[in-house]
XYZ file of N, CA and C in Angstrom:
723
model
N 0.843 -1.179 0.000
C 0.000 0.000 0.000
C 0.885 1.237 0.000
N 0.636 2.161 -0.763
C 1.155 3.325 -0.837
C 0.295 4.828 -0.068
N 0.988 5.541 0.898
C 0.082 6.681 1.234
C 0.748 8.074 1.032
N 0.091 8.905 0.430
C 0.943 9.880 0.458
C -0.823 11.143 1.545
N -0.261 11.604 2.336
C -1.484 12.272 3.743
C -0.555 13.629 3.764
N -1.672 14.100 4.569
C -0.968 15.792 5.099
C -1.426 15.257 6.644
N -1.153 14.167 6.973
C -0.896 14.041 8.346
C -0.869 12.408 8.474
N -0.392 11.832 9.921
C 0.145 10.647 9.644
C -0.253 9.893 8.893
N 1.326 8.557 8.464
C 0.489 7.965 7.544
C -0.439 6.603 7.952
N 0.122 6.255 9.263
C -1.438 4.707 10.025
C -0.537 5.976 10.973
N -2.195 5.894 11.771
C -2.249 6.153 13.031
C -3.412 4.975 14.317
N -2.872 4.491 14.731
C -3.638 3.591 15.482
C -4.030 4.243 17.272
N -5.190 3.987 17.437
C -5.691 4.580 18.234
C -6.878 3.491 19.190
N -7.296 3.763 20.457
C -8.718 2.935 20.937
C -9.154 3.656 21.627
N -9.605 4.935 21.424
C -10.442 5.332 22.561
C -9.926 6.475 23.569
N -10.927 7.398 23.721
C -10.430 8.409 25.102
C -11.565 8.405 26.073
N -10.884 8.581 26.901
C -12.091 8.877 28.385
C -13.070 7.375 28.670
N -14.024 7.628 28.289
C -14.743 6.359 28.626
C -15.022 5.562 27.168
N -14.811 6.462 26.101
C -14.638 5.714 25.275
C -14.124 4.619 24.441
N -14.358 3.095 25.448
C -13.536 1.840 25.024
C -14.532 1.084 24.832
N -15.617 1.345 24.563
C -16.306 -0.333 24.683
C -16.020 -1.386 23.374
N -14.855 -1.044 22.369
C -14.952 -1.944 22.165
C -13.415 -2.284 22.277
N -13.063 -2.218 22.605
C -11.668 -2.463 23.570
C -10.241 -2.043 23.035
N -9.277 -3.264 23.206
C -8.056 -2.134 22.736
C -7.896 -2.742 20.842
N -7.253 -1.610 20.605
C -6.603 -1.927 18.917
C -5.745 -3.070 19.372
N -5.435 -4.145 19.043
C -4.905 -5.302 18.807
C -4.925 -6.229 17.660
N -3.336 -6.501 17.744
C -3.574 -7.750 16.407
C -3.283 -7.227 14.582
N -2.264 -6.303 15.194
C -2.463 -5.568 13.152
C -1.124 -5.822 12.593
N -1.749 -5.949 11.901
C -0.209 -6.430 10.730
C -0.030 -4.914 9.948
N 1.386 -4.455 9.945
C 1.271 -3.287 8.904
C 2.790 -4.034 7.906
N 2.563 -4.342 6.615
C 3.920 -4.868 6.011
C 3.886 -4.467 4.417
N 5.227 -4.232 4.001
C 5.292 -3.749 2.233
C 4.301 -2.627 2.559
N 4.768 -1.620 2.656
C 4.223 -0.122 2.388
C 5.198 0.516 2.148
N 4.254 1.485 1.288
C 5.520 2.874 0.986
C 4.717 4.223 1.113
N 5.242 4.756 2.072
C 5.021 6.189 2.338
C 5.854 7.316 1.877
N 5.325 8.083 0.611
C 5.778 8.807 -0.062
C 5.943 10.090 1.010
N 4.821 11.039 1.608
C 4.920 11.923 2.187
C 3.904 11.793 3.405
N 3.751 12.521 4.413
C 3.301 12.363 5.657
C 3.516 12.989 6.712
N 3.116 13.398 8.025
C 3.681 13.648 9.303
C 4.553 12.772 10.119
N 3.785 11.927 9.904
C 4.153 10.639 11.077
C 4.229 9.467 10.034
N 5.152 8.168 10.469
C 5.038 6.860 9.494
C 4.102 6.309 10.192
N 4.437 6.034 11.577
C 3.580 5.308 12.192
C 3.390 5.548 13.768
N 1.892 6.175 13.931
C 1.970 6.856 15.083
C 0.936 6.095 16.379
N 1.316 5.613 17.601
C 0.158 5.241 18.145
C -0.410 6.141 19.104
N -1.590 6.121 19.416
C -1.876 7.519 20.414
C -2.162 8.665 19.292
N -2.652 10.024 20.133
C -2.850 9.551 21.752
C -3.828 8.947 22.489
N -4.983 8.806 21.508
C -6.353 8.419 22.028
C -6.274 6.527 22.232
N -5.856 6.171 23.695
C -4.954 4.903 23.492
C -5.578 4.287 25.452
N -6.889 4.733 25.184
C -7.549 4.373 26.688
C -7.911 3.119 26.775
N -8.395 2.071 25.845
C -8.948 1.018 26.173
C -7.628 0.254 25.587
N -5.997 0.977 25.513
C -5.035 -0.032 25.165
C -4.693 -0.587 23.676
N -3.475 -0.660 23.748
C -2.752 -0.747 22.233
C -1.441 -2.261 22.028
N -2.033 -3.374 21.584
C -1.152 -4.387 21.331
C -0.784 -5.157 20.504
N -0.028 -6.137 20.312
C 0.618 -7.033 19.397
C 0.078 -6.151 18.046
N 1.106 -5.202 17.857
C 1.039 -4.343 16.571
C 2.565 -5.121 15.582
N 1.991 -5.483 14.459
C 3.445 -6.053 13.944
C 3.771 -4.819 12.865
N 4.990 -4.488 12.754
C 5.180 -3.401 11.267
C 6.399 -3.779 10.760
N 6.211 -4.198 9.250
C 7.592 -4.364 8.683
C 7.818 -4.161 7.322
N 8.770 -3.918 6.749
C 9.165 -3.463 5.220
C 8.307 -2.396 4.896
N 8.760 -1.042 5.874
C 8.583 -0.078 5.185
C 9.289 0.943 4.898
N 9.202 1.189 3.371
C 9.721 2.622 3.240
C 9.141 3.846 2.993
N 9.592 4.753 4.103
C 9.418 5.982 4.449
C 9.606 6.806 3.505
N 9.884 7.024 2.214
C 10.166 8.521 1.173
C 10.447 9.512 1.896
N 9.460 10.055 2.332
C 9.824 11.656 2.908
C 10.135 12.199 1.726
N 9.027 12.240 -0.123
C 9.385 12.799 -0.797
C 9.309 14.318 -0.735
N 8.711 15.283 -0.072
C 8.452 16.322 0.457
C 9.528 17.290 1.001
N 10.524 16.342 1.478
C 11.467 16.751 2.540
C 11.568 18.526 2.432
N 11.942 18.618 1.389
C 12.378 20.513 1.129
C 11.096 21.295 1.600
N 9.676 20.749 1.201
C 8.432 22.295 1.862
C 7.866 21.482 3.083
N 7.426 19.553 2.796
C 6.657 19.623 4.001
C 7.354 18.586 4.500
N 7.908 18.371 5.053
C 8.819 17.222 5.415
C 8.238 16.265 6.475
N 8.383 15.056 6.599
C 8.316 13.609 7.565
C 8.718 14.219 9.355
N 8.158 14.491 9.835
C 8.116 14.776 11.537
C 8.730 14.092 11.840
N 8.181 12.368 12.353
C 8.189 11.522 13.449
C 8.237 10.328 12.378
N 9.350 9.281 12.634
C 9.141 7.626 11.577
C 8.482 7.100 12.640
N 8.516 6.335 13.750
C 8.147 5.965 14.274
C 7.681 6.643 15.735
N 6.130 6.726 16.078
C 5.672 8.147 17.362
C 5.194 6.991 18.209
N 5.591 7.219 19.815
C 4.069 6.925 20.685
C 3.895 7.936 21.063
N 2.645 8.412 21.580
C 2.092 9.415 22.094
C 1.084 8.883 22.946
N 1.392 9.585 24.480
C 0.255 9.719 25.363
C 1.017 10.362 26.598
N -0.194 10.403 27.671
C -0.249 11.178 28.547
C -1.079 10.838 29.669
N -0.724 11.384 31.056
C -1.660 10.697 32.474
C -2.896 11.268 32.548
N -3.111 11.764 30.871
C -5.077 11.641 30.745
C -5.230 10.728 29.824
N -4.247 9.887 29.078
C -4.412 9.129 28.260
C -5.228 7.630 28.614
N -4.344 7.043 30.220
C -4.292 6.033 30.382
C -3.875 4.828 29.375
N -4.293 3.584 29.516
C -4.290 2.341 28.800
C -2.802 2.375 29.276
N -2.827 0.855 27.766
C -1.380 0.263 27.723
C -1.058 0.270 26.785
N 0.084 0.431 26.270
C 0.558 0.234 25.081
C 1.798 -1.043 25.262
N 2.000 -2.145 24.234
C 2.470 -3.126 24.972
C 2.459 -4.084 23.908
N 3.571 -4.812 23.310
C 3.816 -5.867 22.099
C 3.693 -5.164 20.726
N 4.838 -3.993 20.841
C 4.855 -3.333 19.659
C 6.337 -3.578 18.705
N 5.517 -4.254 17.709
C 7.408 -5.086 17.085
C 7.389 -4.254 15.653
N 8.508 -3.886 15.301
C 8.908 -2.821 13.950
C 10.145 -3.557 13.583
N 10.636 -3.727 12.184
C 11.580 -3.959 11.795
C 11.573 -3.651 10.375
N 12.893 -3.671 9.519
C 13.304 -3.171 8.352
C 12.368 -1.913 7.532
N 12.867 -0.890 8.215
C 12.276 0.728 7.904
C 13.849 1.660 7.223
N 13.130 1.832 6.137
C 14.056 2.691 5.425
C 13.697 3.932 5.428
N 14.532 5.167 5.413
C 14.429 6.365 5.182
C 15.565 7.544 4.372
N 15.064 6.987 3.120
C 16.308 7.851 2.266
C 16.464 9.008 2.074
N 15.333 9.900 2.974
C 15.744 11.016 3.135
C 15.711 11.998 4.296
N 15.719 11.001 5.072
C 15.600 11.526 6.401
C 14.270 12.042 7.058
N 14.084 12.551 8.083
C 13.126 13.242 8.305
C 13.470 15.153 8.922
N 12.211 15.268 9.080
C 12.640 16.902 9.899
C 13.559 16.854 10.616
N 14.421 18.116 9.671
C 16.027 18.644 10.765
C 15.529 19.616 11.781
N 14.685 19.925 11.716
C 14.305 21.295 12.667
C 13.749 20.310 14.052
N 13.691 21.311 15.004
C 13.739 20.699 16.517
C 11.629 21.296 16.226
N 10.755 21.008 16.873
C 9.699 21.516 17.716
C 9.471 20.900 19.276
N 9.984 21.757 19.839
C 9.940 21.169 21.324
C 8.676 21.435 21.999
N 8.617 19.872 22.788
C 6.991 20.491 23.601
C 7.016 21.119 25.082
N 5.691 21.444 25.220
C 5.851 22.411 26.060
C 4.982 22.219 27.267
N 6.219 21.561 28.694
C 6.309 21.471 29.757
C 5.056 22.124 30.576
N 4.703 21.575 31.837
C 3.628 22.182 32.624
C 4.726 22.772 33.315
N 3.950 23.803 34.596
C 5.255 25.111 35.317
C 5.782 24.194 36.130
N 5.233 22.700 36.578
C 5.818 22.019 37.580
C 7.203 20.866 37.473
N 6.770 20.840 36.169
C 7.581 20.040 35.557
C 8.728 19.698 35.673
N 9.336 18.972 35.822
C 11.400 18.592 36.053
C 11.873 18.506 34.464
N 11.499 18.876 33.675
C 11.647 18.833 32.542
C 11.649 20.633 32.001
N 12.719 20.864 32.019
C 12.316 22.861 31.485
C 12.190 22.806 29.974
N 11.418 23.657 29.601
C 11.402 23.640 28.157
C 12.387 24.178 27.238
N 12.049 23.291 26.352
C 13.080 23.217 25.140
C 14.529 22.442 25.293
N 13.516 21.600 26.414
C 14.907 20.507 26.197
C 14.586 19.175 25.153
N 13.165 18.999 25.115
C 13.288 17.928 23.854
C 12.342 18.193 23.033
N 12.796 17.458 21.794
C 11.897 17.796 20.777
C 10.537 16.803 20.583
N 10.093 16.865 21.019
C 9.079 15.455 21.000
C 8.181 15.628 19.991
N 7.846 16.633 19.359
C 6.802 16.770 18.167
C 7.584 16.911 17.026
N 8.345 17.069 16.455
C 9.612 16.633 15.235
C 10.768 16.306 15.570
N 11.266 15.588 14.746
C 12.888 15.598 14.792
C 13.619 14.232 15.016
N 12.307 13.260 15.612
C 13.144 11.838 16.098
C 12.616 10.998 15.386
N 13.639 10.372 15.294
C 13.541 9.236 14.229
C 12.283 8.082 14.756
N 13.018 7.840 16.014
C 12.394 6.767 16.882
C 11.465 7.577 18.117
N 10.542 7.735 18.777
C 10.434 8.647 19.539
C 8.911 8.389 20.166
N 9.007 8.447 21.912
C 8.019 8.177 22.579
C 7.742 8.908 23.402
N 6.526 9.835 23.243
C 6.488 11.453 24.315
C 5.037 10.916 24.738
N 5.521 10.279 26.075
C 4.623 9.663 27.134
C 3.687 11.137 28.251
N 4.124 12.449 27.730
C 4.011 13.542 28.361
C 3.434 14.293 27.008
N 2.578 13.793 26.344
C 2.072 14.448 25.056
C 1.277 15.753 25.262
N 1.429 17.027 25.123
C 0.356 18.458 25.282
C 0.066 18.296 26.058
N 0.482 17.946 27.084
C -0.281 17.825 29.066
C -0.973 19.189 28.968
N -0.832 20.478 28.625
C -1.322 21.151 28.594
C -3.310 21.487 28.346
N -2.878 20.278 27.425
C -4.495 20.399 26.664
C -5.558 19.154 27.677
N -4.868 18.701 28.522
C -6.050 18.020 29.352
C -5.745 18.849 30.386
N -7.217 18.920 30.762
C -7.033 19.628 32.654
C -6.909 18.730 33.504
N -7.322 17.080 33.282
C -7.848 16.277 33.981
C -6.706 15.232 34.147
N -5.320 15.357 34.986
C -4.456 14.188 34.953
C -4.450 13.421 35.807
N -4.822 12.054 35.874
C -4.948 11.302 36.822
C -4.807 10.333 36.423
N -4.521 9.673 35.262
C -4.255 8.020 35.006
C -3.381 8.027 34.053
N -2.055 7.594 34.520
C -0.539 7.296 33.980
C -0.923 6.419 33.091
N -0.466 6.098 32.083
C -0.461 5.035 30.782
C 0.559 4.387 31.221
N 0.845 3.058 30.494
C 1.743 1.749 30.517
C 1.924 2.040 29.593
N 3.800 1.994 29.276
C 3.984 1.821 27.912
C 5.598 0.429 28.201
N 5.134 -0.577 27.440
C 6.390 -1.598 27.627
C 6.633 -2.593 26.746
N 7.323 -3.158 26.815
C 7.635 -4.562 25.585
C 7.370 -4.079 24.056
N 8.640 -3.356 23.814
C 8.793 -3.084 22.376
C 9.811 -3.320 21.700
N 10.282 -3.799 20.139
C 11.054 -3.704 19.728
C 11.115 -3.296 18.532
N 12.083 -2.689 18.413
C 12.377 -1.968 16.813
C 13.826 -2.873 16.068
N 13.620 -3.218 14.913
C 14.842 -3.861 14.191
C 14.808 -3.023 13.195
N 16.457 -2.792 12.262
C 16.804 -2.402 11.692
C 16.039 -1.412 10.171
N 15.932 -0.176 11.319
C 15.558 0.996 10.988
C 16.787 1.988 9.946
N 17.281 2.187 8.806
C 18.235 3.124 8.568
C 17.689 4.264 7.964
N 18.326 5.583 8.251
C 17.782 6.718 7.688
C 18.877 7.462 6.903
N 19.011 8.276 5.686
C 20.117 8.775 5.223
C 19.425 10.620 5.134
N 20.543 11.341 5.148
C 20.223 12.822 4.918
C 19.576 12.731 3.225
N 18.673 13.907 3.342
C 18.209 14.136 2.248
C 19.150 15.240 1.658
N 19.392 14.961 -0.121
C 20.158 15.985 -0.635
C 20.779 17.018 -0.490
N 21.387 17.718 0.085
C 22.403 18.586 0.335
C 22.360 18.509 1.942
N 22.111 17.881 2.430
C 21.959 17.726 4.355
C 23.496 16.901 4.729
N 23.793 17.500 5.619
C 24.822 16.553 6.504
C 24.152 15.458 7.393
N 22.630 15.732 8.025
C 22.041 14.544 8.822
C 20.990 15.027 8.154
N 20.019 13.228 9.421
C 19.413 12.737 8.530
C 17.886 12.870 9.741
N 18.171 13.634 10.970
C 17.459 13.978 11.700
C 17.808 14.987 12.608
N 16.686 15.379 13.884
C 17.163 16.071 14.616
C 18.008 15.661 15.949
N 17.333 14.503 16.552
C 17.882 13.503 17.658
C 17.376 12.633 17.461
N 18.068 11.449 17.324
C 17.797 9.874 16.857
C 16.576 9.470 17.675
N 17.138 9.225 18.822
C 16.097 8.344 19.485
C 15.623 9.347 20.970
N 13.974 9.535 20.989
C 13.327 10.221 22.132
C 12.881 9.362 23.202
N 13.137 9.330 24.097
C 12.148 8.263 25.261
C 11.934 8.888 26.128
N 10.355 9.722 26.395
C 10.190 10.349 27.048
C 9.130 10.100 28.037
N 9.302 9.129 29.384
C 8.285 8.021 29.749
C 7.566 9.192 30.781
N 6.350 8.604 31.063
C 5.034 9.973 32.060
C 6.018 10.413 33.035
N 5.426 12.023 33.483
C 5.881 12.533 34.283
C 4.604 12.730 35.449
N 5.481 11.844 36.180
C 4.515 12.325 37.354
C 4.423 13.512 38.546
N 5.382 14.757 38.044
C 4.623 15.879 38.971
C 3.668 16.412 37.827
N 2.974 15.731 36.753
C 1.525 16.503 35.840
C 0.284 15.870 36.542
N 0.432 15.018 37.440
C -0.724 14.261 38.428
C -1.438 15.710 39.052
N -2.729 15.674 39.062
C -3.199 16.644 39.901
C -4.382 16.401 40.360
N -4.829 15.146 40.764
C -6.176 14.415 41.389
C -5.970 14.796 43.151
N -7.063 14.510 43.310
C -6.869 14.461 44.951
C -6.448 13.311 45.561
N -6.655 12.031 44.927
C -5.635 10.694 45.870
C -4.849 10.976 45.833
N -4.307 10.664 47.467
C -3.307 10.272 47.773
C -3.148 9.548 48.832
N -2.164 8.764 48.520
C -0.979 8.507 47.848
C -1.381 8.808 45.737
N -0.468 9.576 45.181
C -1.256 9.742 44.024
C -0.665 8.114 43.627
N -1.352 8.011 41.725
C -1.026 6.338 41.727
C 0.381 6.267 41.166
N 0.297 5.262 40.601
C 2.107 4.937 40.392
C 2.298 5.284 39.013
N 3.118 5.751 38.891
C 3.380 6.273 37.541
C 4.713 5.254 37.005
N 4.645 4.214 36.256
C 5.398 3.481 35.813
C 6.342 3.989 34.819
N 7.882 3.580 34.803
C 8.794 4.039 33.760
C 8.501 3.277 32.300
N 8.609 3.817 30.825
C 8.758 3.017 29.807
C 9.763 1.786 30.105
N 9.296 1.168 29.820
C 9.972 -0.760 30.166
C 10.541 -1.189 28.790
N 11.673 -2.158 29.327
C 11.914 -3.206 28.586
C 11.258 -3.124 26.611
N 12.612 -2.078 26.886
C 12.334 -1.833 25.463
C 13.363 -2.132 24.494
N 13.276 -2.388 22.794
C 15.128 -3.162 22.541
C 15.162 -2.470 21.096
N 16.092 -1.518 20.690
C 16.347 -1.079 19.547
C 18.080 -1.789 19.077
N 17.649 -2.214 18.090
C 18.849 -2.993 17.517
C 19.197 -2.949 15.628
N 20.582 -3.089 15.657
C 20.521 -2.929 14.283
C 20.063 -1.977 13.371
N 20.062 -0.643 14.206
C 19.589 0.387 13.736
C 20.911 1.648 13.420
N 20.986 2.251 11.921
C 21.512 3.364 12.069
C 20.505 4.805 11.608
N 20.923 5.486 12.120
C 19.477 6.882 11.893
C 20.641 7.242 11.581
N 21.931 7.476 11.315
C 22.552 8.349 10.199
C 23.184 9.572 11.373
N 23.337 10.347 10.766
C 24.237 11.830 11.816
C 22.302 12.375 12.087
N 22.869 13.063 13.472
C 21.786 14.116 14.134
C 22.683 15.225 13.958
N 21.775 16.369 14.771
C 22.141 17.727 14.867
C 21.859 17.867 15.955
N 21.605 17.050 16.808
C 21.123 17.539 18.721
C 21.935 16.201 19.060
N 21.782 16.197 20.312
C 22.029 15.278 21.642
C 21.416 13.913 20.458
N 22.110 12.795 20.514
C 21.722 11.521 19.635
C 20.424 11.028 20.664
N 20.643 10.933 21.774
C 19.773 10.298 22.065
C 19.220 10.969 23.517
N 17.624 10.870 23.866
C 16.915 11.768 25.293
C 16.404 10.741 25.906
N 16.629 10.612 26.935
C 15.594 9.670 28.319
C 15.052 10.270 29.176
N 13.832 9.833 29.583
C 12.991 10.021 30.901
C 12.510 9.087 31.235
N 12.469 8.828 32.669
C 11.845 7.757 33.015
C 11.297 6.483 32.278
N 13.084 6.197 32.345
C 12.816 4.919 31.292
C 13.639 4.026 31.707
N 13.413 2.609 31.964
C 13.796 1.713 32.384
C 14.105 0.344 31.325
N 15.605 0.333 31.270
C 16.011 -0.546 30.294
C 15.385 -0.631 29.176
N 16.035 0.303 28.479
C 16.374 0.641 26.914
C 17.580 -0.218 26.514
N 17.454 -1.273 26.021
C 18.669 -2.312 25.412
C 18.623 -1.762 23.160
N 20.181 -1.236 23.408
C 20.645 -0.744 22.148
C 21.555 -1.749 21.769
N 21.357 -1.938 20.717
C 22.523 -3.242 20.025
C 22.909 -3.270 19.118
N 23.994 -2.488 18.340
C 24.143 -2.675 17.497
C 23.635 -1.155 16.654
N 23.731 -0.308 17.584
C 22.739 0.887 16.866
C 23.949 2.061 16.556
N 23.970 2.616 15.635
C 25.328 3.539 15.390
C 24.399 4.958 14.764
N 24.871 6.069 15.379
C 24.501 7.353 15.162
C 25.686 7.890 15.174
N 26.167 8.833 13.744
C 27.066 8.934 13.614
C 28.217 8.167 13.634
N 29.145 8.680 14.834
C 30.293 7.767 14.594
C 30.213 6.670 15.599
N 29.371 6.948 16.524
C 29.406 6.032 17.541
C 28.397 4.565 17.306
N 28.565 3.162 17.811
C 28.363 2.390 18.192
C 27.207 2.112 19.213
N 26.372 2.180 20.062
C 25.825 1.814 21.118
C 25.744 0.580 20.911
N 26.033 -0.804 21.666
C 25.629 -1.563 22.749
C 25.672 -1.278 24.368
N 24.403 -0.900 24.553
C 24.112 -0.751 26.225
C 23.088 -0.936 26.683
N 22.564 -1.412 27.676
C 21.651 -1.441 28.988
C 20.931 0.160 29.473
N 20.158 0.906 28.847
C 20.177 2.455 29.827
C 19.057 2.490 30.567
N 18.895 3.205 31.325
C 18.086 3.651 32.297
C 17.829 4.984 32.638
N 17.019 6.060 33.215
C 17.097 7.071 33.090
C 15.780 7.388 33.874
């Protein structure tokens, strides 16, 4: 299947607020596609309340024929937030091409006043190749009280190259930006537990040169890199954050 959108190209979604009855998105095959132009390749969230699983995605290429007026944001997005709730959970990606990179420009999001996060430290709405902003527009819900699960993912061999006259081929490779819990503002307490992104495994991946920090963490718990080279460097590691 071929898509060429003025906004993502699959976006998978189940539901906000009480809206789950018919439960979570599960069970999708996304394989052999080509996405000429787009926002997003493949975005889940944020509307991700009744839960998001065993998503399979493979052999796709990304174009980003646009790159020069409207260019590719995000190859791979999660998105949500502690008004989102659900789970997101058995999300497997492998062999994603991108021959022309995506957006060099940063758009950073924008922090609540409480936040341990000051703004304009990450770019979570363009720029990452790979990228999970578990703290999506907190701004735009008033109502934060139920942390999302996000865990058991893997990405295989993703490569991205600069588009025509570019030195890179993004803004910062990889985002992991797991819930923040001073955006809680319910009256329980003890408030609830706000879990780190889990057991997650990017391997065999090169995203090519950045122009920022290669890689951002938050509350994220074992990120296993293997084999992943940005720029000049190598990663095999264990991180945490």
């Amino acid at each position: 299947m071929t898509f060429n959108t003025g906004d993502d190209c699959i976006a998978i979604k189940s539901g906000k607020d009480t809206d789950t009855e018919f439960g979570p998105a599960q069970n999708h095959l996304i394989a052999n596609c080509v996405m000429n132009s787009g926002h997003g390749g493949i975005t889940i969230g944020s509307e991700m309340t009744a839960g998001v699983k065993y998503i399979f995605a493979e052999n796709l290429q990304m174009l980003n024929q646009n790159y020069a007026a409207n260019p590719l944001s995000i190859a791979i997005r999660i998105k949500t937030n502690l008004n989102r709730e659900g789970t997101i959970e058995n999300f497997y990606v492998r062999n994603v091409t991108l021959p022309n990179g995506i957006n060099l420009a940063p758009s950073f999001y924008s922090p609540l006043p409480e936040s341990p996060i000051p703004a304009g430290t990450v770019s979570t709405n363009q720029g990452g190749v790979i990228t999970f902003d578990c703290d999506y527009s907190p701004g735009s819900d008033n109502v934060r009280v139920r942390p999302p699960v996000v865990r058991n993912i893997v990405i295989e061999d993703v490569t991205a190259s600069p588009p025509p006259g570019a030195a890179a081929s993004c803004y910062q490779a990889i985002i992991i930006q797991g819930p923040v819990a001073a955006d809680y503002n319910g009256l329980t307490q003890p408030p609830p537990t706000v879990m780190p992104v889990a057991d997650i495994s990017i391997s065999n991946c090169d995203p090519s040169a950045n122009t920022a920090e290669p890689i951002y963490l938050y509350n994220v718990q074992d990120l296993v890199l293997s084999d992943v080279t940005i720029g000049d460097t190598v990663y095999n590691a264990t991180l945490s954050a």
